[in-house]
Every structure is written in structure tokens, then in C-alpha cells.
Amino acid sequence: MRKQSEIKYEMKLLSSLVKVFQDETPVYRPECQVLSALWGETVSFQAAYTGDFFMRERLEVRVVSPIADHVRVRTVEQVPVGRATNGIVDDNYLKTTSGLYPDLLRDPKDGKVIVCSNQWRSLWIDVEVTEEIPAGEYEIEIQLVKEEKTVCSAVQKLTVYGVTLPKQEIMHTEWMHADCLADYYHVEVFSEEHWKLLENYFTESVKRGCNMMLTPLFTSPLDTAVGLERTTTQLIEVEVKDGEYIFGFEQMKRWIDLCKKCGIEYFEMSHLFSQWGAKCAPKVVAMVDGKEEKIFGWHTPAVGEYTRFLQSFLPQLIEKLKEWQIADVTYFHISDEPREEHLESFRAAKESLGHMLDGFHTFDALSSYEFYRHGLIDKPIPGNNEIEEFLEHGLTEMWTYYCTGQFYEVSNRFMSMPSARNRIYGIQLYKYDIIGILHWGYNFYNSQFSIEHINPYEVTDAGNAFPAGDPFIVYPGADGYPEESIRMMVHYEALTDLRALKLLESLTSKEYVMELIEGDLAEPITFKKYPKSDMYLITLRNKVNREIAKRVPDSKS
């Protein structure tokens, strides 16, 4: 056994945009370690560490700083990736092969972390910058301690400016799959245990920039194989009596109240018709002669008896939305991701609604401009790889989204992509004045088409269907609280960048901010062309913070 004096430990500071793989030595980049913040945001950095010894060790982590009470340290855990890409890749991926990838963020047990022999791991450090921290310069020392002796450490400097980051303006929805929580935790849908889980997950999503909630009027017809069904998560109680439909709204009222309690500001009603073309009704269960029956689903066409059902249901729903004072912030979905070949079936479904949704926004994720040209959608949500056609037609107040299909050239957050490709999204959203963003997977813990349930700690690609990281951004913690991911934190950073850019614009002008963004670039930023370096993003944000501080009196210590 080697003597303690011969064991070597090492720690390196890294930015939040680095992904540390166990078998790769990370590079310390001082140009990326300048960290600044405004009040009202959480800023992050990393400390990578390793040791040269025979077996693994558990060492204590300590934070030494005058603002230590605002610092949270988590370990970055490696997770298995089966499908890393969609096969076609550009030159902006970290890896394209299966393996272990850094993603899961986990609070250390007993304040100790595992140091693996000759493997690199990293600590993820968050600083929650509140107005309790006076403007000024601070040092944050991260230590690994063995038997009361510090074996390695690193010091990160942070500049806090005394300016409050403004409230997020952009609408942001990450689809919450209520059934996946019930399935994973083995609780009854809408039991008290389920409601507690929902509150935990709602709270976490709001904390990281979500302000809109997908509301399952009926079981959401999303990623479900034709002929199969997902676990019933239906907020609306339905009874069929003497050929008429009777509706109850108690569960939905509880959902809305919980959303408001957690900070949700906007509501999107689940899709009124089946995915990929609106050809069928969603699954609807009802009490019929005292027994629960599935009265609509894949076996019923979108237009027909389901039309009569909606004619009875939607006016009553709208009255409730008005009563609950959320009608002005409610959006309706027709059908998810229709393609051009679905134009006629989508049209038939939309026209079957008549004027029932007049005064409400209808919006859907789609890629064909034809749906908008034919007046079938009020707010199109094109993928960020398709949005340029919509912009070229002069559309403003646009939404956009990405998922598994946005894998070439554009921003996304697959585990195989560099984090900068995730964070650049905020700058793109700012440039194009995007008003809303959508993603389908906050917590999709099923295989593709919901054929089976999966354990997301073991399967990160929906059963080898999508690039790992696409189906979810939080993991289902054993205590009923979600565990965050690198991808979620970096996406949050993109949204705080957007808020800072908006603040600087309010103090100067859009033109001034765009000159800061693009002034040193060889070509303008688009959704497909943008800076790839970590340094660009970090330097720009620091520059924006300094420009804000210049214009706000007493913002410096």
C-alpha cells in the first residue's frame, strides 16, 4: 500500500459549460473563469477533481466563503447513454458513441463525495445571488478534506452587481407528464401522494424558468402508439346520462390552484385531437351506467360524436376559465406535430370546433408553413430548424421549439452536445424577439410511443429511440423531489442571459445590444449559425453585466 504522502490529488476550476468525462483530463481555461452575476439569478461553475491512489475514497467537501450560505455543491454523476445521436451529425458534438456521460446533479450524502482513482469527476457549484449579498467581489474556495486536512482546493472569484435581474418575459413550457410520475413512483393518479409529487415537480420547473403548464383535460394524446394508451390522467370528470354529457371540474380547479401556488402564469390545454394529424379523439373515460368506460380514443374519429362531446364540453370549460380568471392566459392545442400530408385531417378537426375557441390562441408544434397560410393555426410553433421560413414571411411574436428532430446545425440539449449549444439559445431568442418556447419532455419516463415504462437513471434515450437527453431534463429522486441535470441548469442560464439582454436593452437600445452580441463576429447570428465557443458566451454575459452596472447608480460596492 502506498504511503499517504505519495497520494496525489488535483482540482481544476471549470465553467458551467464544460462536460467532464471520466477518462478525459479537463483543461483549465482562465478566460472562461471570470464569473459575474446580478441579483435574482443562480450562477454556476465547476470544480473537477481526481486522485492517484489504489482504491476510491470518500472525502468531505467544504465551502469557504463569506457567502457560503448561498452556495450549493452537487456532484455531477455519469449516466448511461445508448443512443447518442440521430446518426447524421455536424461538427458540433462532443461524442457520437454510446457510453457514460456527465448529466445528473446530485446532492452529496453526508457532505462527502467519492474520489475515484485516476478518474476525473466534477462538482457543480451554484451560487444563489440574492439582494442579501451586497455588491462586490467575493471568493469561493472549494476544498476536499481528508481527516481534517485539505488535500486539494480551488478558489473561484465572483463579482456581484447590485442590480436586480428583471422578471422573465418569454413564455416557457416544458411538458409535464403527470402519468409518468404516477407510474414511476407507483402511486394512484391524483391521489394525495400524486398531488404532492406534482407540487414538487411544478415548483422545480418554475424555479428554472418554466411559467406555463400543460394541463391534461383528458389523457394527453402524446407519443402514444396507435391502438395503445397511456395511464389515464384526466382532470375532467365525465358522466354519460340519458345520452347527454355531464362534466365535473373539481380536479381541474385543484390543478389550476396548485399551478398558481407554484408560480405558473400561463396554461396550455392538452391537445383536443390525436398526435400526427388530428385523425382521432384523445382517450376520454366516463362513468356510464355506474361503470367507467373509455368512450373516446383511437377507435373514434375526430369528427362525429366527439364533435358533439366538444360542443357540450368546451363552452362549460371556457366559463370555468373565466370564473378562475385565467382565460386571458390560456392557450389551446389542436394536434401535435402535424405534417403537410395531414393538412386535410387537421383542417377537418379544426373546422369541427366552429367558433367555440374564438378569442383564444391556438398553437401547435409544426414545421409546415402551409398550416399557417391556410389559417389553421393562430400561433405556429416551428422547430428552430424550420423557423426561418416563417420569419421570412414576416411573422412576428413567434414561438419556437426543438426536440429529437432538431439535431443538425441548430441549438439543442442532447447529452452528446456541448453545453454552449444549449446556452446560445438565449441569445438567439433575444435577437429574433421570440415570445415563447416549448419542449415536449420535462419528465417523459416512457419508451417511444409509451409502449413501456422506463427507469430514467438507466435509460436516457426512451428505449434507444431519441438522442439521450431529449425525453427529460429532471430525474425522479427517491425522496419524491426531482433531481436536476446539467442540461436543465445550462438552459436556465440561457434564460437568465435573455433577461440580462432585455434589461440592457431597456437602458440602451436593441441596436446597442445587438452590436455587443455581433460586433466581433464574422457573420450575423442565426438559428443555424452562431458562435461555438464557451468563451464567447461567458465573455458576452460579463460584458452585458458591466454595461448594465455602468448605467445603474450604486450598483457597485
C-alpha angles and dihedrals in degrees: 000000000000120000118254090243089061095054113100127204127188136190130187129189115233136176123250089257097068122095111208115211118196095237099043126080108229120228121234108227113189090191088065098046099074102112128186135163146185126225114276101038140090116232124195142201136165139234113205117204142182141166137212107223142109103261135017122275137204112225132183119249117218132185117208112190141115086244096044091128088066095050125095122189123201134171121242106230125203116237131194117262118195100168111033101171144003092256095255109083139171126215094273103082127105095213138351101197136088118263144095116324130186111248119113117089114208134179108239119247114247089353091288132120133200117249110200121208111262093345125116120230132163143222118223111217122196124191113198102209111206133164087263087078109077118224111272148085120306137184122216115194118197113201135187108209130197120186091343091308122113106232096181138354145168134203123222120193121216129192115206118198118204096237125108117233109237124246116278111264102184117091111238129186128179107184112250112211104205092183092058091059092050091046097047097044093039096233130139115264111263093002116140089262090054093049090052090052090049091052091051092051095042091052093050094048092052091048089060098046108280113135103162127068130206104229117206103221083168129359103303110252092222129135093346122143115242108266094017129090142210126233108289112259103167120158095187116079110219130194127180112211126169090343093306130109121238120192135203123199104185096107092046091051089054090050092051093047091050091049091052091047090054094048103262111154104179133045131207118195114225117259114289093210138034123284124264101029112358092250097139142033121258119252110283123178124197142174107257117180090340095310130100112243136173101242098174136026141101088335094062127069120237092242120051129045089002087061090058088048092054092045087059097039107041098058090052091047091050091052089054092048088054092045090052090047095236101106091104092055098042124106128190130218123210104184133337122247102348114185128213092266087061094058096110097044090047090049092051092050093047093047091049087067091062110184096330094112097042109140093028128097116245114201136169141174107254141141104209118091088203092081090060094041090056091050094245096129132040099198113024116201106203123185114260087250091058102035097093092073090056092047091049088057088058100254115161134188088043131180124208139185143184134204137146093322095059098075106120123078096328132097119277141141109238113149088242092060126084114257091241087068087060098045097047086071091082093058092047091050089051096050094051097040092237111186100195143021130196136193126182100216124060091139112353103161098173134093117255111297088015091268092146141002118253138200103241091205087064103028117043100165104059091258098321091309105111133025108277111270097034099096099052145003099198130055122221104252119215091240093058094260123110120252113220129231135220087248093057093050094048091048087052088053089054089055093048089050087054091051091050091050090051090051093051090048090055088055096044126001141284089256092054092052093046090053089056090049100044106017095100097037126102091225138013121273118257132166089269101035121053142128113290101197128101089219093061093057096043095045092047093052092049090049091051091050091052092048090052092048091052090060100043116074118233092011093130130064 
